[in-house]
């Protein structure tokens, strides 16, 4: 067995999922840009909760994890200023603005001039301006995106069952790997970049899992066409809870997927600082090890109590990936790679001890 060839078709679940009626609902999007030369990463996280309006948790949020794992967050209480495309990847939220019409994707110059707080994003364009009057911190950004890898052969990340909406929540990698070109201004530090690694994913449902962990990296040493996303958690399926995990690797046009329905996935995740996963599928085997000496930055996530601090992240994780294939009764290494720019996360809880599933 070798990895499947990657399709260039768009991934499923790219559109906005809200049905226009459900009161308890959230959807969240994640855009990441890695700057290898600067040794830094920008992670942009957007969310909308109870978009019907008038609920205790109704509103939107924009969070950025920036250089040195620094953090910026703004909330947008007016849900009527959020927009999202139903049949494709497109979303935005206007905060402080002089525009009076319904929110929508607008040209970059008009957005820059008229939307002083807010963002807009598609599969190929990402732009925004945020300012925190309390701290004086600010960020402005504009960049284009060239998608390279979606998710496997146009697959749903959570598997075919996610189409039945019995998993809680849904999870979809929108773009496992792409190239970003443009600029980001972080508190007066301007970062200009040309074709640097970009990534995107999303979640939707009623709340995040009870407990979870995550790896993400598409900036490996000497491997410009390698992308890794892996994670797991305790989530609800109908009336019961289950612990599940997956590993997805895109490399040189091929996709290697390790999920419970095609093999086995095990893990050992410390409360912080150490992540290890092992998985097998057919004649393939993968081992991932992530570590960090960084303290991590608390981030907010949609929960049953609203958008609250619920996870800890670093974009400066060390990761070692080893992919092997069994040939003639023995495993041979297909791929071995490392990076010091891996995104690592733990969330939910409790995290009183190392979480081991074998």
Short mmCIF file of C-alpha atoms in Angstrom, two decimals:
data_model
loop_
_atom_site.label_atom_id
_atom_site.label_comp_id
_atom_site.label_asym_id
_atom_site.label_seq_id
_atom_site.Cartn_x
_atom_site.Cartn_y
_atom_site.Cartn_z
CA UNK A 1 0.00 0.00 0.00
CA UNK A 2 1.25 3.48 -0.89
CA UNK A 3 -0.30 6.83 -0.33
CA UNK A 4 -3.19 7.79 -2.57
CA UNK A 5 -2.74 10.48 -5.21
CA UNK A 6 -3.99 13.90 -4.22
CA UNK A 7 -7.02 15.39 -5.95
CA UNK A 8 -7.06 19.07 -6.91
CA UNK A 9 -10.83 19.25 -6.31
CA UNK A 10 -12.06 21.52 -3.52
CA UNK A 11 -12.62 19.94 -0.14
CA UNK A 12 -16.13 19.27 1.18
CA UNK A 13 -17.62 21.31 4.03
CA UNK A 14 -16.01 24.52 2.71
CA UNK A 15 -19.27 26.46 3.02
CA UNK A 16 -20.94 27.98 6.08
CA UNK A 17 -23.03 25.31 7.87
CA UNK A 18 -25.59 27.30 9.87
CA UNK A 19 -29.16 26.40 8.86
CA UNK A 20 -30.55 29.83 9.70
CA UNK A 21 -32.63 28.53 12.59
CA UNK A 22 -30.57 26.60 15.15
CA UNK A 23 -29.90 28.61 18.28
CA UNK A 24 -27.05 26.57 19.76
CA UNK A 25 -24.42 26.59 17.02
CA UNK A 26 -20.86 27.67 16.37
CA UNK A 27 -18.55 27.65 13.39
CA UNK A 28 -14.84 28.41 13.52
CA UNK A 29 -12.15 28.92 10.89
CA UNK A 30 -8.36 28.78 11.15
CA UNK A 31 -5.85 30.38 8.75
CA UNK A 32 -2.13 29.94 9.32
CA UNK A 33 0.94 31.49 7.67
CA UNK A 34 4.44 30.26 8.53
CA UNK A 35 7.48 32.47 7.90
CA UNK A 36 10.50 30.13 7.76
CA UNK A 37 13.14 32.86 7.41
CA UNK A 38 11.78 34.87 10.33
CA UNK A 39 11.14 31.73 12.39
CA UNK A 40 7.64 32.97 13.19
CA UNK A 41 4.02 32.04 12.55
CA UNK A 42 0.70 33.86 12.38
CA UNK A 43 -2.43 31.89 13.25
CA UNK A 44 -5.78 33.63 12.65
CA UNK A 45 -8.85 32.12 14.36
CA UNK A 46 -12.38 33.27 13.59
CA UNK A 47 -15.67 32.16 15.12
CA UNK A 48 -19.38 32.88 15.11
CA UNK A 49 -21.67 31.64 17.89
CA UNK A 50 -25.45 31.49 18.08
CA UNK A 51 -25.73 33.56 14.87
CA UNK A 52 -29.52 33.76 15.19
CA UNK A 53 -28.82 36.65 17.59
CA UNK A 54 -30.27 37.58 20.94
CA UNK A 55 -28.77 34.58 22.76
CA UNK A 56 -26.42 34.85 25.72
CA UNK A 57 -23.44 33.70 23.62
CA UNK A 58 -24.37 35.39 20.33
CA UNK A 59 -21.45 37.07 18.62
CA UNK A 60 -18.23 36.64 16.72
CA UNK A 61 -14.57 36.59 17.60
CA UNK A 62 -11.19 37.07 15.95
CA UNK A 63 -8.01 35.82 17.62
CA UNK A 64 -4.43 35.99 16.39
CA UNK A 65 -1.46 34.06 17.73
CA UNK A 66 1.46 36.03 16.40
CA UNK A 67 5.25 36.27 16.68
CA UNK A 68 6.75 34.90 19.89
CA UNK A 69 3.34 33.29 20.59
CA UNK A 70 1.92 36.75 21.38
CA UNK A 71 -1.86 37.10 21.39
CA UNK A 72 -4.51 39.53 20.15
CA UNK A 73 -8.29 39.09 20.46
CA UNK A 74 -11.34 41.15 19.48
CA UNK A 75 -15.02 40.28 19.74
CA UNK A 76 -17.88 41.35 17.45
CA UNK A 77 -21.22 41.30 19.30
CA UNK A 78 -23.30 42.25 16.23
CA UNK A 79 -24.02 38.95 14.44
CA UNK A 80 -25.75 40.83 11.59
CA UNK A 81 -22.32 42.08 10.47
CA UNK A 82 -21.05 38.53 9.86
CA UNK A 83 -21.31 36.93 6.41
CA UNK A 84 -20.44 33.46 5.13
CA UNK A 85 -20.83 31.74 1.78
CA UNK A 86 -22.97 28.60 1.80
CA UNK A 87 -21.35 26.89 -1.19
CA UNK A 88 -17.70 27.79 -0.84
CA UNK A 89 -15.05 29.17 1.47
CA UNK A 90 -15.81 32.81 2.13
CA UNK A 91 -16.48 34.67 5.37
CA UNK A 92 -16.02 37.96 7.13
CA UNK A 93 -17.12 40.10 10.04
CA UNK A 94 -17.32 43.87 10.20
CA UNK A 95 -16.75 45.57 13.52
CA UNK A 96 -16.01 49.29 13.44
CA UNK A 97 -17.03 50.53 9.98
CA UNK A 98 -18.70 53.41 8.16
CA UNK A 99 -20.39 50.99 5.73
CA UNK A 100 -24.14 50.66 6.19
CA UNK A 101 -25.14 47.97 3.70
CA UNK A 102 -25.28 44.22 4.34
CA UNK A 103 -21.82 42.71 4.95
CA UNK A 104 -20.17 40.92 2.02
CA UNK A 105 -16.82 40.43 0.32
CA UNK A 106 -15.63 43.82 -0.93
CA UNK A 107 -12.57 45.01 -2.81
CA UNK A 108 -9.39 45.32 -0.79
CA UNK A 109 -9.07 49.10 -1.05
CA UNK A 110 -12.63 49.74 0.15
CA UNK A 111 -12.17 47.32 3.02
CA UNK A 112 -8.91 48.95 4.08
CA UNK A 113 -10.44 52.43 4.01
CA UNK A 114 -13.87 51.68 5.50
CA UNK A 115 -13.56 48.68 7.86
CA UNK A 116 -11.38 49.71 10.80
CA UNK A 117 -12.08 46.53 12.77
CA UNK A 118 -12.83 43.28 10.98
CA UNK A 119 -11.69 40.68 8.48
CA UNK A 120 -12.60 38.96 5.21
CA UNK A 121 -11.26 35.65 3.93
CA UNK A 122 -11.70 33.22 1.04
CA UNK A 123 -9.72 30.28 -0.34
CA UNK A 124 -7.41 32.71 -2.18
CA UNK A 125 -7.54 36.03 -0.26
CA UNK A 126 -7.21 37.05 3.40
CA UNK A 127 -7.38 40.59 4.78
CA UNK A 128 -8.15 42.30 8.05
CA UNK A 129 -7.52 44.99 10.66
CA UNK A 130 -7.75 44.54 14.43
CA UNK A 131 -6.97 46.98 17.22
CA UNK A 132 -7.20 46.50 20.98
CA UNK A 133 -7.74 49.92 22.63
CA UNK A 134 -6.94 48.50 26.05
CA UNK A 135 -3.40 47.37 25.22
CA UNK A 136 -2.79 49.41 22.09
CA UNK A 137 -1.85 46.24 20.21
CA UNK A 138 -2.86 46.02 16.56
CA UNK A 139 -2.51 43.89 13.46
CA UNK A 140 -3.21 44.57 9.79
CA UNK A 141 -2.81 42.01 7.02
CA UNK A 142 -3.32 41.36 3.31
CA UNK A 143 -2.17 38.29 1.43
CA UNK A 144 -3.09 36.03 -1.46
CA UNK A 145 -3.23 32.24 -1.17
CA UNK A 146 -2.31 29.62 -3.78
CA UNK A 147 -3.85 26.29 -2.67
CA UNK A 148 -1.68 23.20 -3.22
CA UNK A 149 -3.23 20.36 -1.22
CA UNK A 150 -6.83 20.19 -0.07
CA UNK A 151 -7.50 17.07 1.99
CA UNK A 152 -6.63 13.81 0.32
CA UNK A 153 -8.90 12.76 -2.53
CA UNK A 154 -11.49 15.43 -1.71
CA UNK A 155 -12.23 13.75 1.61
CA UNK A 156 -14.01 14.83 4.73
CA UNK A 157 -11.51 14.95 7.59
CA UNK A 158 -13.93 13.37 10.04
CA UNK A 159 -14.85 10.61 7.58
CA UNK A 160 -18.11 9.86 5.82
CA UNK A 161 -20.08 9.81 9.09
CA UNK A 162 -19.55 13.55 9.48
CA UNK A 163 -21.97 14.09 6.60
CA UNK A 164 -24.69 12.61 8.84
CA UNK A 165 -23.95 15.24 11.49
CA UNK A 166 -23.82 12.75 14.34
CA UNK A 167 -20.26 13.66 15.27
CA UNK A 168 -19.78 16.62 17.62
CA UNK A 169 -18.15 18.72 16.38
CA UNK A 170 -17.40 18.50 12.64
CA UNK A 171 -13.78 19.01 11.62
CA UNK A 172 -12.49 19.72 8.11
CA UNK A 173 -9.01 20.56 6.86
CA UNK A 174 -9.74 23.05 4.10
CA UNK A 175 -6.19 23.38 2.78
CA UNK A 176 -3.43 21.14 4.06
CA UNK A 177 -0.82 23.16 2.20
CA UNK A 178 -0.60 26.28 0.07
CA UNK A 179 1.53 29.35 -0.60
CA UNK A 180 0.85 32.81 0.83
CA UNK A 181 2.16 36.10 -0.62
CA UNK A 182 1.63 39.51 0.93
CA UNK A 183 2.29 41.28 4.21
CA UNK A 184 1.32 41.39 7.89
CA UNK A 185 1.91 44.33 10.24
CA UNK A 186 2.12 43.25 13.89
CA UNK A 187 2.33 46.18 16.30
CA UNK A 188 4.47 48.08 13.82
CA UNK A 189 6.65 45.12 12.82
CA UNK A 190 6.02 44.60 9.10
CA UNK A 191 6.51 41.12 7.68
CA UNK A 192 6.56 40.87 3.89
CA UNK A 193 6.57 37.40 2.37
CA UNK A 194 6.49 35.63 -0.97
CA UNK A 195 5.13 32.07 -1.33
CA UNK A 196 5.48 30.94 2.27
CA UNK A 197 3.54 27.97 3.73
CA UNK A 198 -0.18 28.52 4.36
CA UNK A 199 -2.82 26.28 5.95
CA UNK A 200 -6.56 26.31 6.71
CA UNK A 201 -9.15 24.26 8.64
CA UNK A 202 -12.57 24.64 10.29
CA UNK A 203 -14.90 23.25 12.97
CA UNK A 204 -18.66 23.49 13.44
CA UNK A 205 -21.34 22.16 15.75
CA UNK A 206 -22.53 22.94 19.27
CA UNK A 207 -19.15 23.03 21.05
CA UNK A 208 -15.56 21.81 20.89
CA UNK A 209 -14.73 18.27 22.09
CA UNK A 210 -14.54 17.53 25.81
CA UNK A 211 -10.76 17.11 25.50
CA UNK A 212 -8.39 17.23 22.55
CA UNK A 213 -4.85 17.57 21.15
CA UNK A 214 -3.46 18.68 17.80
CA UNK A 215 -0.32 18.79 15.58
CA UNK A 216 0.08 20.96 12.48
CA UNK A 217 3.14 21.67 10.34
CA UNK A 218 3.79 22.39 6.66
CA UNK A 219 7.21 23.98 7.05
CA UNK A 220 9.62 21.06 7.40
CA UNK A 221 13.39 21.26 7.03
CA UNK A 222 14.30 20.43 3.42
CA UNK A 223 10.77 19.23 2.56
CA UNK A 224 8.82 22.08 0.91
CA UNK A 225 6.00 19.76 -0.24
CA UNK A 226 5.31 18.02 3.07
CA UNK A 227 2.28 18.82 5.23
CA UNK A 228 1.16 17.20 8.47
CA UNK A 229 -2.08 17.55 10.41
CA UNK A 230 -2.90 15.18 13.26
CA UNK A 231 -5.08 15.26 16.31
CA UNK A 232 -7.53 13.51 18.52
CA UNK A 233 -10.07 13.98 21.23
CA UNK A 234 -13.01 12.80 23.25
CA UNK A 235 -16.13 13.78 21.37
CA UNK A 236 -19.81 12.99 21.41
CA UNK A 237 -21.43 10.58 18.94
CA UNK A 238 -25.19 10.52 19.44
CA UNK A 239 -25.53 9.73 23.16
CA UNK A 240 -22.07 8.35 23.94
CA UNK A 241 -18.50 9.63 24.13
CA UNK A 242 -15.60 8.18 22.16
CA UNK A 243 -11.86 8.81 21.94
CA UNK A 244 -10.67 9.08 18.34
CA UNK A 245 -7.58 10.34 16.54
CA UNK A 246 -6.15 10.64 13.05
CA UNK A 247 -2.91 11.42 11.20
CA UNK A 248 -2.88 12.94 7.72
CA UNK A 249 0.29 13.46 5.67
CA UNK A 250 0.59 15.05 2.23
CA UNK A 251 3.95 14.55 0.53
CA UNK A 252 4.97 15.07 -3.09
CA UNK A 253 1.46 14.66 -4.44
CA UNK A 254 0.48 11.69 -2.27
CA UNK A 255 -1.79 11.44 0.76
CA UNK A 256 -1.20 9.08 3.69
CA UNK A 257 -4.18 8.74 5.99
CA UNK A 258 -4.30 6.93 9.34
CA UNK A 259 -7.77 6.79 10.89
CA UNK A 260 -9.69 4.31 13.06
CA UNK A 261 -11.63 2.93 10.08
CA UNK A 262 -8.52 1.95 8.10
CA UNK A 263 -6.07 1.04 10.88
CA UNK A 264 -5.04 1.80 14.44
CA UNK A 265 -4.03 5.06 16.10
CA UNK A 266 -2.45 5.32 19.57
CA UNK A 267 -1.16 8.26 21.54
CA UNK A 268 0.62 9.54 24.63
CA UNK A 269 -0.04 13.22 25.32
CA UNK A 270 1.28 15.04 28.40
CA UNK A 271 -0.69 17.92 29.95
CA UNK A 272 1.91 20.11 28.23
CA UNK A 273 5.27 19.76 26.51
CA UNK A 274 5.13 16.26 25.00
CA UNK A 275 2.96 14.77 22.24
CA UNK A 276 3.47 11.32 20.70
CA UNK A 277 1.31 9.46 18.20
CA UNK A 278 1.77 6.14 16.44
CA UNK A 279 -0.49 4.75 13.73
CA UNK A 280 -0.68 1.87 11.28
CA UNK A 281 -2.72 1.33 8.14
CA UNK A 282 -2.08 -1.61 5.84
CA UNK A 283 1.67 -1.84 5.35
CA UNK A 284 2.30 1.77 6.46
CA UNK A 285 3.37 2.97 9.89
CA UNK A 286 3.91 6.50 11.19
CA UNK A 287 5.43 7.87 14.39
CA UNK A 288 5.07 11.52 15.41
CA UNK A 289 6.83 13.16 18.34
CA UNK A 290 6.23 16.78 19.31
CA UNK A 291 7.97 18.66 22.12
CA UNK A 292 8.27 22.23 23.34
CA UNK A 293 10.01 24.22 26.05
CA UNK A 294 7.70 27.18 25.38
CA UNK A 295 5.09 27.93 28.06
CA UNK A 296 2.31 28.07 25.47
CA UNK A 297 -0.40 30.70 25.07
CA UNK A 298 -3.98 30.26 26.34
CA UNK A 299 -6.55 30.61 23.54
CA UNK A 300 -10.32 30.87 23.50
CA UNK A 301 -12.57 28.23 21.94
CA UNK A 302 -16.34 27.90 21.50
CA UNK A 303 -17.71 25.86 24.40
CA UNK A 304 -21.12 25.30 25.96
CA UNK A 305 -20.27 28.35 28.11
CA UNK A 306 -19.43 30.49 25.08
CA UNK A 307 -16.06 31.68 23.74
CA UNK A 308 -13.75 31.13 26.72
CA UNK A 309 -10.13 30.19 27.38
CA UNK A 310 -10.09 26.44 26.80
CA UNK A 311 -6.79 25.46 25.14
CA UNK A 312 -3.06 26.16 25.06
CA UNK A 313 -0.95 26.51 21.90
CA UNK A 314 2.53 27.12 20.66
CA UNK A 315 3.63 27.63 17.07
CA UNK A 316 7.23 26.92 18.02
CA UNK A 317 7.00 23.18 18.62
CA UNK A 318 9.68 20.68 17.65
CA UNK A 319 8.34 17.77 15.61
CA UNK A 320 9.85 14.57 14.30
CA UNK A 321 7.95 12.56 11.67
CA UNK A 322 8.89 9.07 10.54
CA UNK A 323 6.87 7.21 7.90
CA UNK A 324 7.70 3.58 7.19
CA UNK A 325 6.46 0.87 4.84
CA UNK A 326 6.65 -2.88 5.37
CA UNK A 327 8.42 -4.70 2.55
CA UNK A 328 9.30 -8.37 2.62
CA UNK A 329 8.53 -8.64 6.33
CA UNK A 330 10.46 -5.59 7.53
CA UNK A 331 9.76 -1.87 7.80
CA UNK A 332 11.77 0.52 5.65
CA UNK A 333 11.78 4.29 6.10
CA UNK A 334 9.89 6.15 3.36
CA UNK A 335 10.15 9.59 4.91
CA UNK A 336 11.83 11.19 7.91
CA UNK A 337 11.52 14.91 8.60
CA UNK A 338 11.83 17.51 11.35
CA UNK A 339 10.71 21.07 12.01
CA UNK A 340 10.94 23.68 14.76
CA UNK A 341 7.76 25.43 13.55
CA UNK A 342 5.10 22.91 14.44
CA UNK A 343 1.80 24.01 15.91
CA UNK A 344 1.04 22.03 19.07
CA UNK A 345 -2.11 22.24 21.17
CA UNK A 346 -3.97 20.70 24.07
CA UNK A 347 -7.52 21.67 24.93
CA UNK A 348 -10.47 20.94 27.14
CA UNK A 349 -9.77 18.66 30.05
CA UNK A 350 -9.10 17.49 32.56
CA UNK A 351 -5.33 17.43 31.93
CA UNK A 352 -4.18 16.19 35.33
CA UNK A 353 -2.01 13.42 33.90
CA UNK A 354 -0.62 12.06 30.67
CA UNK A 355 -3.36 10.81 28.35
CA UNK A 356 -2.45 7.37 26.99
CA UNK A 357 -4.49 5.33 24.52
CA UNK A 358 -2.80 2.18 23.21
#
